Structure formats: C-alpha cells, structure tokens
Short mmCIF file of C-alpha atoms and ligand atoms in Angstrom, two decimals:
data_model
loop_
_atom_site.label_atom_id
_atom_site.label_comp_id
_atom_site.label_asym_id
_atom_site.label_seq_id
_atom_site.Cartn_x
_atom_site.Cartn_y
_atom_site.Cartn_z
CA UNK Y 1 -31.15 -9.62 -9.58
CA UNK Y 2 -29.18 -12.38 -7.78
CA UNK Y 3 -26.80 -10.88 -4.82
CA UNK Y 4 -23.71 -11.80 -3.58
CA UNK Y 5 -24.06 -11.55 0.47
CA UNK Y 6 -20.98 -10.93 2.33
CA UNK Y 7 -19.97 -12.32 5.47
CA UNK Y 8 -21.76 -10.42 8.31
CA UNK Y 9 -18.66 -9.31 9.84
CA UNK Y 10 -17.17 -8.27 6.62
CA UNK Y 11 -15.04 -4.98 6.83
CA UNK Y 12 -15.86 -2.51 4.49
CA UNK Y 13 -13.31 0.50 4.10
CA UNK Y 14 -11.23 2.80 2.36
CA UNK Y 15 -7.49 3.95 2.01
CA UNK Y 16 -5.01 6.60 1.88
CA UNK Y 17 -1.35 7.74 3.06
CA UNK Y 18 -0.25 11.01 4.90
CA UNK Y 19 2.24 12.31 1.95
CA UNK Y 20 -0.72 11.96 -0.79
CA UNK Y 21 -3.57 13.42 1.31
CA UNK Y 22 -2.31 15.59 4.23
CA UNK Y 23 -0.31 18.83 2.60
CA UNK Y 24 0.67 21.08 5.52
CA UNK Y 25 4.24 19.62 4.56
CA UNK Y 26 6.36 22.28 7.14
CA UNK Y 27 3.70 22.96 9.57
CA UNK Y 28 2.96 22.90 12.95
CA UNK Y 29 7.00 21.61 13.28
CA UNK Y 30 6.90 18.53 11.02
CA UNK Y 31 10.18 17.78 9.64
CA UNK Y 32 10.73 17.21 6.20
CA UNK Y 33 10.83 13.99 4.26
CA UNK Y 34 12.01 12.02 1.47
CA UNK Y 35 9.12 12.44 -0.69
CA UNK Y 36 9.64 16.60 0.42
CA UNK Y 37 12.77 16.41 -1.10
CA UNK Y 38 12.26 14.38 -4.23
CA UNK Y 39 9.02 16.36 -5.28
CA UNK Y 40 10.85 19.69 -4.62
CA UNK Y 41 13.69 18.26 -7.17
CA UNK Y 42 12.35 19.30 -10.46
CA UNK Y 43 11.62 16.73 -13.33
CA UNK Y 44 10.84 14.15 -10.62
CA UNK Y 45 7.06 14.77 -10.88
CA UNK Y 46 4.63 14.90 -13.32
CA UNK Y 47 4.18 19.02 -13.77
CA UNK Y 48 6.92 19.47 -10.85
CA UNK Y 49 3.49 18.36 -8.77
CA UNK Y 50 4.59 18.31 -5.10
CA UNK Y 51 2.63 17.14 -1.97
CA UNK Y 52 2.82 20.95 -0.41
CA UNK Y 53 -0.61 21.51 -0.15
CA UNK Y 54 -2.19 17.92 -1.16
CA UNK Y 55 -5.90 17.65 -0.02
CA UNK Y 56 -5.48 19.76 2.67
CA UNK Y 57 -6.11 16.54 5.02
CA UNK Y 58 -4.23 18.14 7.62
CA UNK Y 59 -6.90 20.97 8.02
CA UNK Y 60 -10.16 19.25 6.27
CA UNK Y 61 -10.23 16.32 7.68
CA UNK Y 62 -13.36 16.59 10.15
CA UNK Y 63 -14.67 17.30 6.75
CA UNK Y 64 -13.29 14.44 5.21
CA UNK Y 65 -14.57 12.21 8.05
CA UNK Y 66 -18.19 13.45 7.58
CA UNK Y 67 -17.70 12.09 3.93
CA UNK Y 68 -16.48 8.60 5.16
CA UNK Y 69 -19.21 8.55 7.89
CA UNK Y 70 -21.80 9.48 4.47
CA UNK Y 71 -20.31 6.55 2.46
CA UNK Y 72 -20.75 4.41 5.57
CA UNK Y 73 -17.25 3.09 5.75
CA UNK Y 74 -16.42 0.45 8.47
CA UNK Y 75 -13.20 1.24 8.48
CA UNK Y 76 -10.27 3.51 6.94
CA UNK Y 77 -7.00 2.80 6.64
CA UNK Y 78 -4.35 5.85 7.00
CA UNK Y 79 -0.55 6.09 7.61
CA UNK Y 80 1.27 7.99 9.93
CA UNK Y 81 3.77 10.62 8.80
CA UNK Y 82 7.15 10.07 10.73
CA UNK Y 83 8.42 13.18 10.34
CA UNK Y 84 5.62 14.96 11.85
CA UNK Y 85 6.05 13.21 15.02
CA UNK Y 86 9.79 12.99 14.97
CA UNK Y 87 11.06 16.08 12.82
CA UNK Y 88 14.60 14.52 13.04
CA UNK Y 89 13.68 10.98 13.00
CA UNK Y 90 14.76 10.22 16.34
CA UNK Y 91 14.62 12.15 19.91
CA UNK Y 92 12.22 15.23 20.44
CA UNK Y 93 8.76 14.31 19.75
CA UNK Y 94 6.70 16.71 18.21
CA UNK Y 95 3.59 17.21 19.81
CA UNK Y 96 1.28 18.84 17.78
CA UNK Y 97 2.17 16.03 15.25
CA UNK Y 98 1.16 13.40 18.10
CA UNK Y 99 -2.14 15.51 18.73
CA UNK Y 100 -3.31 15.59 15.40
CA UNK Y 101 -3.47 12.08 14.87
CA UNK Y 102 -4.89 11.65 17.87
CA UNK Y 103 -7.40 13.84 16.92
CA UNK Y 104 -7.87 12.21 13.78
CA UNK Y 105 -8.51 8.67 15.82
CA UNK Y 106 -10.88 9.68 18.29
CA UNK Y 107 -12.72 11.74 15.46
CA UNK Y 108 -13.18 8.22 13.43
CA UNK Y 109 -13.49 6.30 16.87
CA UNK Y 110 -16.85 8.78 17.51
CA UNK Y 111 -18.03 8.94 13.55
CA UNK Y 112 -18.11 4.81 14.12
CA UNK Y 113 -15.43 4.40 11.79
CA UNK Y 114 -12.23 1.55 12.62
CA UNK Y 115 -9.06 3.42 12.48
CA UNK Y 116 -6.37 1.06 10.82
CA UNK Y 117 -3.01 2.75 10.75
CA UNK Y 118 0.35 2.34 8.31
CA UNK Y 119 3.41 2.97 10.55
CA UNK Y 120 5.37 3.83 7.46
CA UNK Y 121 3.89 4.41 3.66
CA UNK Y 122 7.13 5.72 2.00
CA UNK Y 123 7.26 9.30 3.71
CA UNK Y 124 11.20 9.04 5.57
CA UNK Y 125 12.33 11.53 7.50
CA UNK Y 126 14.80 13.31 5.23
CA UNK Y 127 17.10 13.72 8.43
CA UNK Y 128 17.73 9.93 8.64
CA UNK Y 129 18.16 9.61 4.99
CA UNK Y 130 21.02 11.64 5.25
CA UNK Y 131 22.28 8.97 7.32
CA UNK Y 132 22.01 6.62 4.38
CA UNK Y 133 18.16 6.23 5.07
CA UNK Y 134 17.39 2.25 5.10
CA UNK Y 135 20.08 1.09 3.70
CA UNK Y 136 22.02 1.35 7.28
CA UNK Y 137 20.77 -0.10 9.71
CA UNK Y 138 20.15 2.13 12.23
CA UNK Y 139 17.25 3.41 10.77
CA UNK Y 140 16.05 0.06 11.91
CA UNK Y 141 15.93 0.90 15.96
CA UNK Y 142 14.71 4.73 15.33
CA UNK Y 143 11.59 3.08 13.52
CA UNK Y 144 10.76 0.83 16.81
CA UNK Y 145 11.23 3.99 18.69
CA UNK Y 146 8.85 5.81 16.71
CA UNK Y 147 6.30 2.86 16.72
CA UNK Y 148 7.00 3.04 20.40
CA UNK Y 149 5.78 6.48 20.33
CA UNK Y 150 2.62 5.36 18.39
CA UNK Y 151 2.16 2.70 20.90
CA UNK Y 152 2.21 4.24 23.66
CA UNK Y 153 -0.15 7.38 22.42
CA UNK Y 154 -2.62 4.94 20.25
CA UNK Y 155 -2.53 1.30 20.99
CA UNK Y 156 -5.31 1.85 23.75
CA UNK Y 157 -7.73 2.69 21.01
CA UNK Y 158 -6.39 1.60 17.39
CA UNK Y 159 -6.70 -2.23 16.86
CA UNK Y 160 -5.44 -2.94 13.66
CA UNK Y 161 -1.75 -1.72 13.09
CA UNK Y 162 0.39 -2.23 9.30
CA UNK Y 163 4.03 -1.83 10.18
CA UNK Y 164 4.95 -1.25 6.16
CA UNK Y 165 3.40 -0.53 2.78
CA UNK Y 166 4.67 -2.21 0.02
CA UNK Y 167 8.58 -2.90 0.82
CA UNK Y 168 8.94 -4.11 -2.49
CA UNK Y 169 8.63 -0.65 -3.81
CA UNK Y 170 10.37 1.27 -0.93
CA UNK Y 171 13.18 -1.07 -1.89
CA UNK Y 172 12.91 -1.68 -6.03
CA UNK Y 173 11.38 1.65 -7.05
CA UNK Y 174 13.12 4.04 -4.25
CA UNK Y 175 16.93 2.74 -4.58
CA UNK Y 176 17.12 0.02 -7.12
CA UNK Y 177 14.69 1.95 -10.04
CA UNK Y 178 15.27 5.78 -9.33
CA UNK Y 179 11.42 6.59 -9.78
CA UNK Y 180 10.32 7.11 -6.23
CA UNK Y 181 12.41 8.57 -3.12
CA UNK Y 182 15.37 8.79 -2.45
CA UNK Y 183 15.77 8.31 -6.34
CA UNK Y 184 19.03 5.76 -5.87
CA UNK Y 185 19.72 3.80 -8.87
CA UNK Y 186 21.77 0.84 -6.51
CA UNK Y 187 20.39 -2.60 -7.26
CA UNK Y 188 22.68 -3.91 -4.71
CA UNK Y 189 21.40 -1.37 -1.81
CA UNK Y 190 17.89 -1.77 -2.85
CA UNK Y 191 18.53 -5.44 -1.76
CA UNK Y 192 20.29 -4.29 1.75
CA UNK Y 193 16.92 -2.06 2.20
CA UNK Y 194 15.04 -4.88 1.43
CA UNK Y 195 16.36 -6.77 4.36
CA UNK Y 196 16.48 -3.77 6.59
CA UNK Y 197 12.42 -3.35 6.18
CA UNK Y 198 11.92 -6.87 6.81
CA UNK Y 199 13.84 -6.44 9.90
CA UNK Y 200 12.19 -2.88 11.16
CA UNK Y 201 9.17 -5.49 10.47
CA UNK Y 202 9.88 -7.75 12.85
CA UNK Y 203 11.37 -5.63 15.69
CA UNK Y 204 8.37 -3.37 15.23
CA UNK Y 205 5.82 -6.76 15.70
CA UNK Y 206 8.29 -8.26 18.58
CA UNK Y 207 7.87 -4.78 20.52
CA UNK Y 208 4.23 -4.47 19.97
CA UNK Y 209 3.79 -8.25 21.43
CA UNK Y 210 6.31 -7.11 24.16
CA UNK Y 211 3.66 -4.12 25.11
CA UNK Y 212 0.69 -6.87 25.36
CA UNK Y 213 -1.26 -4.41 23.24
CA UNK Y 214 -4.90 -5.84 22.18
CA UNK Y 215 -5.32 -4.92 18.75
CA UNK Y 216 -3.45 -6.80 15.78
CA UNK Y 217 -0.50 -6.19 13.45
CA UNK Y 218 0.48 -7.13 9.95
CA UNK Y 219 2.05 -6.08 7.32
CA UNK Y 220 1.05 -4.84 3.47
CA UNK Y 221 2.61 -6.48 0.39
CA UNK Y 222 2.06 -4.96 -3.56
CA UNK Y 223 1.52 -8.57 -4.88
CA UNK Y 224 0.40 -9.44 -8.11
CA UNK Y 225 -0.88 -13.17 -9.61
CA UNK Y 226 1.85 -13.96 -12.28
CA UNK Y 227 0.55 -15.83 -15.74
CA UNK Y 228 3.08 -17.47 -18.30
CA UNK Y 229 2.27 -16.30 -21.43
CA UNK Y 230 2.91 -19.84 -22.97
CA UNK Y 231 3.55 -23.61 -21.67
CA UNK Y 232 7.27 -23.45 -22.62
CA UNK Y 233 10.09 -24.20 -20.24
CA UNK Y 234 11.53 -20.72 -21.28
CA UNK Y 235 8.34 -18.74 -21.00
CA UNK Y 236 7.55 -20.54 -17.57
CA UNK Y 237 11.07 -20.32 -16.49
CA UNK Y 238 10.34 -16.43 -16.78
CA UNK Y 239 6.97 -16.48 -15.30
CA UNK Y 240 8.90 -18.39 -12.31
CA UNK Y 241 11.08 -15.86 -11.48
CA UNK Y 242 9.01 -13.18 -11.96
CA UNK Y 243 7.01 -14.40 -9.25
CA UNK Y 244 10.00 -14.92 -6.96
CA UNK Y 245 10.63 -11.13 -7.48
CA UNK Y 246 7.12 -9.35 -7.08
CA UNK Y 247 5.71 -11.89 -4.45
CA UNK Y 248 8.67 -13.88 -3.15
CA UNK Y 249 11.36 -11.94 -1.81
CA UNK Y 250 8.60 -10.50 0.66
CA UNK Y 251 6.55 -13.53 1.42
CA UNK Y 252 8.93 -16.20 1.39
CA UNK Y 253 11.14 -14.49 4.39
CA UNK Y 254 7.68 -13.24 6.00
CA UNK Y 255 5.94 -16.83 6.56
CA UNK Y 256 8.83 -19.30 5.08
CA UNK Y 257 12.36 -17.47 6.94
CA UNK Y 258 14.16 -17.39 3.86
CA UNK Y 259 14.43 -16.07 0.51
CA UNK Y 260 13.74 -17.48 -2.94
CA UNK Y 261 16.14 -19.55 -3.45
CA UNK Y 262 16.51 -19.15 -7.67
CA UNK Y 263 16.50 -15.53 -7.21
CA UNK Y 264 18.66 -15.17 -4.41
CA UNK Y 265 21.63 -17.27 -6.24
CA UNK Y 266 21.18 -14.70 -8.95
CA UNK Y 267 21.68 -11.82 -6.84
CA UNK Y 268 24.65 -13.57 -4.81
CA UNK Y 269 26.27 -14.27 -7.46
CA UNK Y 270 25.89 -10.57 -9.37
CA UNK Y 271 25.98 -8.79 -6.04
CA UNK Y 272 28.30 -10.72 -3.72
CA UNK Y 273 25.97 -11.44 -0.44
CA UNK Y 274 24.34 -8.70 1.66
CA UNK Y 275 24.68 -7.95 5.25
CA UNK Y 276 22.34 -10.52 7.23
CA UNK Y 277 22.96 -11.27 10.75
CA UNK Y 278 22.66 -14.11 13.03
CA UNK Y 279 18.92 -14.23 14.13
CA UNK Y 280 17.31 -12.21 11.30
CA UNK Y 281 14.98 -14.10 9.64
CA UNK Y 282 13.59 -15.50 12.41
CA UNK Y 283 12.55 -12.42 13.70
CA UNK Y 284 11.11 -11.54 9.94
CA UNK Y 285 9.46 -14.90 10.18
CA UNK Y 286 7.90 -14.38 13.70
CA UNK Y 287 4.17 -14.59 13.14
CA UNK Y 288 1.86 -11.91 12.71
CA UNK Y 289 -2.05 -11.48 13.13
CA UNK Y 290 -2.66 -10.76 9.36
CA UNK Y 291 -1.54 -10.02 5.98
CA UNK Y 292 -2.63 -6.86 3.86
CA UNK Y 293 -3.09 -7.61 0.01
CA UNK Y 294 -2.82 -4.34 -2.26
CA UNK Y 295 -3.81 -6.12 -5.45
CA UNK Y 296 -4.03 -3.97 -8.64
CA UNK Y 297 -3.32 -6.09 -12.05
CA UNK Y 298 -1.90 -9.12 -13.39
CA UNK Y 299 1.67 -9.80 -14.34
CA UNK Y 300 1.39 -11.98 -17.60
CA UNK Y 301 4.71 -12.48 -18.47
CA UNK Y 302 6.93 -14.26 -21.62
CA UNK Y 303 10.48 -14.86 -21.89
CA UNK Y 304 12.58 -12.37 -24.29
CA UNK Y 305 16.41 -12.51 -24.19
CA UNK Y 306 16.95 -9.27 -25.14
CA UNK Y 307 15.18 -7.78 -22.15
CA UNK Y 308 17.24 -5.49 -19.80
CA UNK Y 309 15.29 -7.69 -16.84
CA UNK Y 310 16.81 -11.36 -16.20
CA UNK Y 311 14.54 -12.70 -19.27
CA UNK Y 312 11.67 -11.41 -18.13
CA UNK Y 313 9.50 -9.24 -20.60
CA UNK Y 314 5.61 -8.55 -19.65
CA UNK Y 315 2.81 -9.04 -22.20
CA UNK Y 316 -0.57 -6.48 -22.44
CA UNK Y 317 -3.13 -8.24 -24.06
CA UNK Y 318 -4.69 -6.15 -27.18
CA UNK Y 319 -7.55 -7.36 -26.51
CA UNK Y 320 -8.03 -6.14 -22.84
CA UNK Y 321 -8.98 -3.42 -20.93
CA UNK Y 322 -6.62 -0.99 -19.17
CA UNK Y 323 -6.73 1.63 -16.78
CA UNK Y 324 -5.87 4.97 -16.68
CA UNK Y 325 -2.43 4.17 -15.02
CA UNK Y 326 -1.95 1.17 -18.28
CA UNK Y 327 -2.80 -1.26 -15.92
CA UNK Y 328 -4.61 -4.51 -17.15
CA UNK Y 329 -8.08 -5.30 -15.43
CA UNK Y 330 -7.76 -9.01 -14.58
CA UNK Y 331 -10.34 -9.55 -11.47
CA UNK Y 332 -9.65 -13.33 -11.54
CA UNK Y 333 -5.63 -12.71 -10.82
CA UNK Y 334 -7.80 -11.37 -6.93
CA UNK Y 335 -9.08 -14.72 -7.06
CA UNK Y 336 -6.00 -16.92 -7.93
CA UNK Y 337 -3.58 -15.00 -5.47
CA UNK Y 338 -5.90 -15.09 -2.34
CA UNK Y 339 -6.09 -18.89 -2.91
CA UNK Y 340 -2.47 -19.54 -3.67
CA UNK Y 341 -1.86 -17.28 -0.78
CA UNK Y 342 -3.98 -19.21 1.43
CA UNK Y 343 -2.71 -22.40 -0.11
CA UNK Y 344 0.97 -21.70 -0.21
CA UNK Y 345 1.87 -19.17 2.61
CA UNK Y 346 -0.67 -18.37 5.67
CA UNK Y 347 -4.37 -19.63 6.71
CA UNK Y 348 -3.92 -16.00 8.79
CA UNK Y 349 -6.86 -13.70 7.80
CA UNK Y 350 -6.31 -11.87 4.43
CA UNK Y 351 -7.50 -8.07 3.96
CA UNK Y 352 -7.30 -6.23 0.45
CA UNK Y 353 -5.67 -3.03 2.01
CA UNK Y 354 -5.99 -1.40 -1.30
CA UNK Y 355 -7.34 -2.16 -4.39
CA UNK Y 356 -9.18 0.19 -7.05
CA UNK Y 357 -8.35 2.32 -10.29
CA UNK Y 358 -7.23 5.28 -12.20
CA UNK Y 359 -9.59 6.64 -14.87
CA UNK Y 360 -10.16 9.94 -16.63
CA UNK Y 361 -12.82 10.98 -14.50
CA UNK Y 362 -14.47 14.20 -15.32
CA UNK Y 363 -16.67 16.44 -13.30
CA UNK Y 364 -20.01 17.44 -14.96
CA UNK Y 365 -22.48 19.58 -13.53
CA UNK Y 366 -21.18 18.83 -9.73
CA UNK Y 367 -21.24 14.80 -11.26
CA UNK Y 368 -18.40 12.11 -12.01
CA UNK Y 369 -20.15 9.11 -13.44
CA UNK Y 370 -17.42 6.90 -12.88
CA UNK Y 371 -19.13 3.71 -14.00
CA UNK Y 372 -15.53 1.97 -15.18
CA UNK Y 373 -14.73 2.57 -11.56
CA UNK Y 374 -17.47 0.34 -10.36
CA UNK Y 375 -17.17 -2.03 -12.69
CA UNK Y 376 -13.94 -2.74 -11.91
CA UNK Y 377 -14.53 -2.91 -8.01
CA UNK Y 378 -17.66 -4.74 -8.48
CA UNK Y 379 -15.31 -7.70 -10.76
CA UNK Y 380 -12.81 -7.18 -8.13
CA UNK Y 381 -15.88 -7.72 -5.22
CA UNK Y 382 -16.56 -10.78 -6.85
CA UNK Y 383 -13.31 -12.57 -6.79
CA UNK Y 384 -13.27 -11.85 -3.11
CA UNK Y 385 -16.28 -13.42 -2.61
CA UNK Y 386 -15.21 -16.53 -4.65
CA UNK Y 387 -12.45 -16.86 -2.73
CA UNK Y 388 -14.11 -16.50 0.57
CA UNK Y 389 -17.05 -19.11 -1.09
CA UNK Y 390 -13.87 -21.68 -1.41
CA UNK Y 391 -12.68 -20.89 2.27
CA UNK Y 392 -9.94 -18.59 2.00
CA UNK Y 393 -10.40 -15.92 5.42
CA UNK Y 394 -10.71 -12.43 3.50
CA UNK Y 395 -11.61 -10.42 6.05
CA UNK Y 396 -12.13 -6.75 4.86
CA UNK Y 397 -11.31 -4.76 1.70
CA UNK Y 398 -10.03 -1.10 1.03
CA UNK Y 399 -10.51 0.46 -2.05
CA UNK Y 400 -7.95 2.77 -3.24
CA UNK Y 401 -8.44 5.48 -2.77
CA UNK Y 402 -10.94 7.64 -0.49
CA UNK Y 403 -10.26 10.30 -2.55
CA UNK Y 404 -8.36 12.14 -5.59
CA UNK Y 405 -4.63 12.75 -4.53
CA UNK Y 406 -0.85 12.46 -4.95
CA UNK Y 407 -0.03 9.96 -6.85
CA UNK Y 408 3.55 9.61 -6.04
CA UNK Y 409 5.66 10.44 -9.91
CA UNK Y 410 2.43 11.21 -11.61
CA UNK Y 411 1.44 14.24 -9.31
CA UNK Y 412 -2.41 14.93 -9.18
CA UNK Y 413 -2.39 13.32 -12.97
CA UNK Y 414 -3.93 9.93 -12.16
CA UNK Y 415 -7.04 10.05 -10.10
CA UNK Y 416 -7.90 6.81 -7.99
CA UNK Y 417 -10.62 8.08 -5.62
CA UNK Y 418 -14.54 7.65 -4.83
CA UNK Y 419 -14.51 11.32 -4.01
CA UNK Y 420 -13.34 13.58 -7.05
CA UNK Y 421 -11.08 16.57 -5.65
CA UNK Y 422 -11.34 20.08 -7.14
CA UNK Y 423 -7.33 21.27 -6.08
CA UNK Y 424 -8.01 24.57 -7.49
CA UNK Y 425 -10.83 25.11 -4.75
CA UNK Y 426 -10.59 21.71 -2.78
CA UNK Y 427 -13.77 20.99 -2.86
CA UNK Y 428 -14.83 17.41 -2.73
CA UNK Y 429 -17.36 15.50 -4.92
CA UNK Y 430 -19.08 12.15 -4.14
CA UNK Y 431 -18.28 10.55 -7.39
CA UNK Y 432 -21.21 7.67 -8.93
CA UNK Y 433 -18.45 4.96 -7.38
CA UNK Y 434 -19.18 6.36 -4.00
CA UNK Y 435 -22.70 6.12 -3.98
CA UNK Y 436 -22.52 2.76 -5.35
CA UNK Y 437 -19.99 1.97 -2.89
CA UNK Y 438 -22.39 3.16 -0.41
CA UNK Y 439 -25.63 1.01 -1.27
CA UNK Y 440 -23.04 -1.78 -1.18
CA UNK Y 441 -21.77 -1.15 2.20
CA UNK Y 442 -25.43 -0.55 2.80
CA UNK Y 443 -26.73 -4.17 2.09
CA UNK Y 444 -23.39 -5.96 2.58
CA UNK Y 445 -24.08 -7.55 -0.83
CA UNK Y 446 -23.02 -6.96 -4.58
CA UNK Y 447 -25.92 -7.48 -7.33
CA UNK Y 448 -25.05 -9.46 -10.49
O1 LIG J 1 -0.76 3.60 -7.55
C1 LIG J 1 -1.89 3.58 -6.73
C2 LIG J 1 -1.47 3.21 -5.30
C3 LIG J 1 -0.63 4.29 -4.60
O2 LIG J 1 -1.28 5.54 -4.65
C4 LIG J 1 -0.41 3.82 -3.15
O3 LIG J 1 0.23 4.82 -2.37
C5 LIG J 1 0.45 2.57 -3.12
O4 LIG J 1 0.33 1.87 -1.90
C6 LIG J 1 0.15 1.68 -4.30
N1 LIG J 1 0.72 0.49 -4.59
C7 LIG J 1 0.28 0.07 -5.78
C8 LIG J 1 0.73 -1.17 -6.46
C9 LIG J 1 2.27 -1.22 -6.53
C10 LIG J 1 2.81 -0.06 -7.27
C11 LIG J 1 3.12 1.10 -6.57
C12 LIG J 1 3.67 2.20 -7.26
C13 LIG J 1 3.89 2.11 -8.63
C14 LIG J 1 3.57 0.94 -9.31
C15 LIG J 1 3.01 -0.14 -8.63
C16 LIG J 1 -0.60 1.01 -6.25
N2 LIG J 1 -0.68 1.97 -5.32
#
C-alpha cells in the first residue's frame, strides 16, 4: 500500500465550540447568550433542542481530554464562551469562568495536547445584544476588552489564538437569514455586522501585537471553492458573484483592504452605503500570522433569473454523494481553494480549522463503523497533501468535530464527531473514524 507522508511538523487536531459542547449554560455565574436565547425560543431548533446540558464539557472534560490524549491529537481547537467570563459583556469578570478555562489549558498543556483557542464562535452575550449586539459598534471595544482578559490570563501559555469563526455566518445567517442568533432578518444590518467583525478583528490583532505576546493570531473563514455549472457568460457571471459573496467580502478586506467591488455596487446601490470610518480597512487589512480554512463542500453554481438570490441558483449533482447535512463531497474543491488561496490572497501558513461530516451514524454493540466518515477525511487528507506537494504552506488540519454535539438549528440531529455521544447517559464512544484517525496521527501518513 503506497502512503502519503506528511510533513514532520504537520499538526494533527480536532475541533469544537463552547455553546455545542460545554452545557452548564447558567452555572457557576455565566451570563446568558444569544444562542441561550434563540434555543430557548421555541421552533428555532430542531425538537426545541437547546445547548442546556450539551456534552456536559463543562464537567467531563478531564474525561474528554483523556479521549483526545487516546486519539493522539496534536492539537485541539476550542472557543471561549464570552459570557462566562463577562456575564454582562463588559466590566466584572467572572472568575470561575476565567478558572475553568484555565483549567482546561493547563489540563491539555500536561496531556501534550496544543491548545488553539476561538475568541468568539457565535455565543454573544445576550446583555450586549440588547444593545443592538454587532450591529453597533460598541460591541467592537467590549470584545478587545474581553480578549484583553484572555490575554492577560492565557497568552503566557496558548500560542495559537482565532479572533472569529466564520463572520460570514455571524453576519448572513444571524441578521441577514434569520436561521441562527439573534434571528434578524436585516440584509442591510447583516452588512453593518459584517464590517463591525472585521473591525473587532483587527483591534483584537492590533492589541495582541501591542502586548508582544509570542504565540500567533488569525482568523477562521467558512469558504467554499465555487464551480460554474456551464462556460456561459450568464452562468459564469453567477459563479462570479457567488464567489464574491461566500469568499470575498471576508478575504478581499482581510489581505486586499477593500471589498468586492461587483458586489459591493450591488449592495450600495440596494442599501445606500454603510457606516465605515476613516482608518478601517487598514486596520482589517493589518497582517496576521495565519488563516483558518473551515472547508466543507463545493458551491457549483448556474444562473436562474427567477431565483430570490441576485441570479444565483446552486446545482447538486444526481450523480454525487451527499452527506447527512445534504452537503456534496467534492475533496478536490480542498485542493483548488488552498491553491487559489495561496495564489490569489496570502503565502501566510494555511490550517483547515475544521473540516469533516454528518452521517447517520449508529451505535452497535458499543460500535459506530463510520467508514463514510473516513472516507471522506481520507479524500479530504489527500487534497491537503496535493496542495502541500505543489507548495501551498498547510500547516495543520482539524476535523470537525471531536465529538457528537449541538449542531446549531439542527439540535443533536446531525452528528459530526469521531466520538459518538450517548445524551441520554453521556457516555462517549470511540467511533471506527477515531481509531482510524488515530493510526493516522500515529504514522503521520494516509495509505492509498
Ligand atoms: O455545520 C458543522 C460546523 C458547525 O458545527 C461549526 O460550529 C461551524 O463552525 C461550521 N461552519 C460550517 C460551514 C459553514 C456553515 C455553517 C453553518 C451552516 C451552514 C454552513 C460548518 N460548521
């Protein structure tokens, strides 16, 4: 069997956020947040699920850290929950937020196990929201205090920092689409939060610089390689802006200053302009130590006048597969967008900070033969390796998810992790993906 050998230094890891893991959701003083409110709003979930209880991180995870340390992970990649450091947001710090995560770093710091820490995956302290959330822009100073807070307590032993996950669908999905928190149907605001996060971003990476810290800091981006169904004009023209909405809006004013410029007349001229001020982008544009990839499917896309979405109207192949989630699998669209990243925005090192699948996994005699799930990360391994074969700097990859858990408007419905969760008893299973994630880890390599 031929294998594919991995850079020596090649960071092998895993992923998860506080709201989909942790539970414990008004303990121990944390406040509440956004995604507190919108699951406790019935007919927002799947089943009314809500992220109450969770996996129980919050009290299981020296437990859960024995089964990262048993899968070997390099590294694991977590986010912080504001609110349980700030209850309000802003001002009294809570400390027995503070201590747990500091707990939960020197835990993975003595299991051998990087600690790579999201400042913010989604979870807002409902407090500010009632302020108007990110759409005013004082949320964006209460975020570099909070950082601060991190900084100070962590930065002397955490060396990889994320200031945001996914923007794009903090902004599109939480105020523009309705189906995550706060639930605001405002294309216009979604656009003003847009900028807002891009500026939290680069106050957040300006104060970390201004601390000399040692470690690095990036950001995540939900980005997606975009195909036009056909060569013509209309079907490219599409494709074209398509890409300036998934991938643009974030990259372009992250390593470029600005915004797509097709998209960005669009919006002007159906929006009127939103509030940018003097010095902005430049700050957004400042540069940063990586970029985090989460990389999930293709966007293959035609163009249909009659859709509700500028032209643009997506095509699913009949004759591919899917995931659980509906999903295509596409592992070359890994490939294409780590070299047009490369090629187009940053020679910075790249990480996958999340990429894996839903299935229906069942449990079977204490067993979840998940082979689909290592098919698809083993495809997915391969593109990064292709891409690192032609140059491009991946450095390290996360697979979604460590384990079973929230999954944001589909409750506990959709499950994306190497370790199956029972949520009845929460017990945790090593699923086949985990022990083949393992061996990999193991040798460094991927057999073909
Ligand atoms: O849906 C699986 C994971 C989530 O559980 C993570 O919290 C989130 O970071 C994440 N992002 C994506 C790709 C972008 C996306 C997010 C939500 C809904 C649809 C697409 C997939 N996932």
């Amino acid at each position: 069997m031929t294998k594919l050998q991995f850079p020596l230094d090649f960071v092998w890891g895993s992923a998860t956020s506080s709201y989909q893991i942790e539970g414990a959701y008004d303990e121990d003083g944390k406040g509440e947040s956004i995604w507190d409110i919108f699951s406790h709003t019935l007919g927002k979930i799947n089943n009314n699920d809500t992220g109450d209880v969770a996996c129980d991180h919050y009290h299981r995870y020296k437990e859960d850290i024995e089964l990262m340390k048993e899968i070997g992970l390099d590294s694991y990649r977590f986010s912080i929950s504001w609110p349980r450091i700030l209850p309000n947001g802003k001002g009294e710090i809570n400390q027995k937020g503070l201590n747990f995560y500091k707990e939960l770093v020197d835990q993975l710091l003595e299991a051998g196990i990087e600690p790579v820490i999201t400042l913010y995956h989604w979870d807002l302290p409902q407090a500010l929201q009632e302020e108007g959330g990110w759409a005013n822009r004082d949320t964006i100073k209460y975020f570099v205090k909070y950082a601060e807070v991190l900084f100070d307590e962590l930065g002397a032993k955490v060396s990889q920092w994320i200031t945001h996950n996914e923007p794009w669908v903090v902004s599109f999905l939480g105020y523009a689409e309705g189906e995550h928190a706060p639930g605001i149907k405002d294309r216009k605001q979604a656009l003003q939060v847009a900028h807002n996060l891009l500026v939290s971003h680069g106050l957040v990476v300006k104060k970390f610089r201004e601390l000399d810290l040692t470690g690095d800091i990036g950001i995540t981006l939900n980005l997606t390689s975009v195909y036009s169904y056909s060569e013509t004009d209309k079907d490219q023209e599409a494709a074209q802006l398509m890409e300036e909405y998934i991938n643009g809006w974030f990259l372009d004013p992250v390593f470029k200053g600005s915004y797509p410029k097709k998209l960005a007349q669009i919006y002007e001229n159906q929006f009127g302009k939103i509030d940018i001020q003097a010095g902005d982008m430049d700050l957004i544009s400042q540069e940063i130590d990586f970029l985090g990839i989460n990389y999930y499917s293709r966007a293959l896309i035609n163009y249909n006048p009659n859709s509700k979405f500028y032209g643009i109207e997506s095509i699913k192949p009949a004759e591919s597969d899917y995931t659980a989630m509906n999903w295509e699998i596409y592992p070359d669209g890994l490939y294409d967008l780590l070299t047009k990243l490369n090629q187009e925005y940053t020679n910075k090192p790249l990480y996958i900070t999340e990429n894996g699948a839903a299935f229906d996994d069942q449990i079977i005699a204490g067993q979840v033969n998940d082979q689909r799930r290592i098919n698809y990360l083993k495809e997915h391994f391969k593109s990064v390796y292709r891409a690192i074969q032609d140059g491009v700097p991946v450095r390290g990859y996360y697979v979604w998810s460590l384990m079973d858990n929230f999954e944001w408007a589909y409750g506990y419905s959709k499950r994306f992790g190497l370790i199956y969760v029972d949520y009845n008893t929460q017990k945790r299973t090593l699923k086949d993906s985990a022990y083949w994630y393992q061996q990999v880890i193991e040798e460094n390599s991927i057999g073909i």
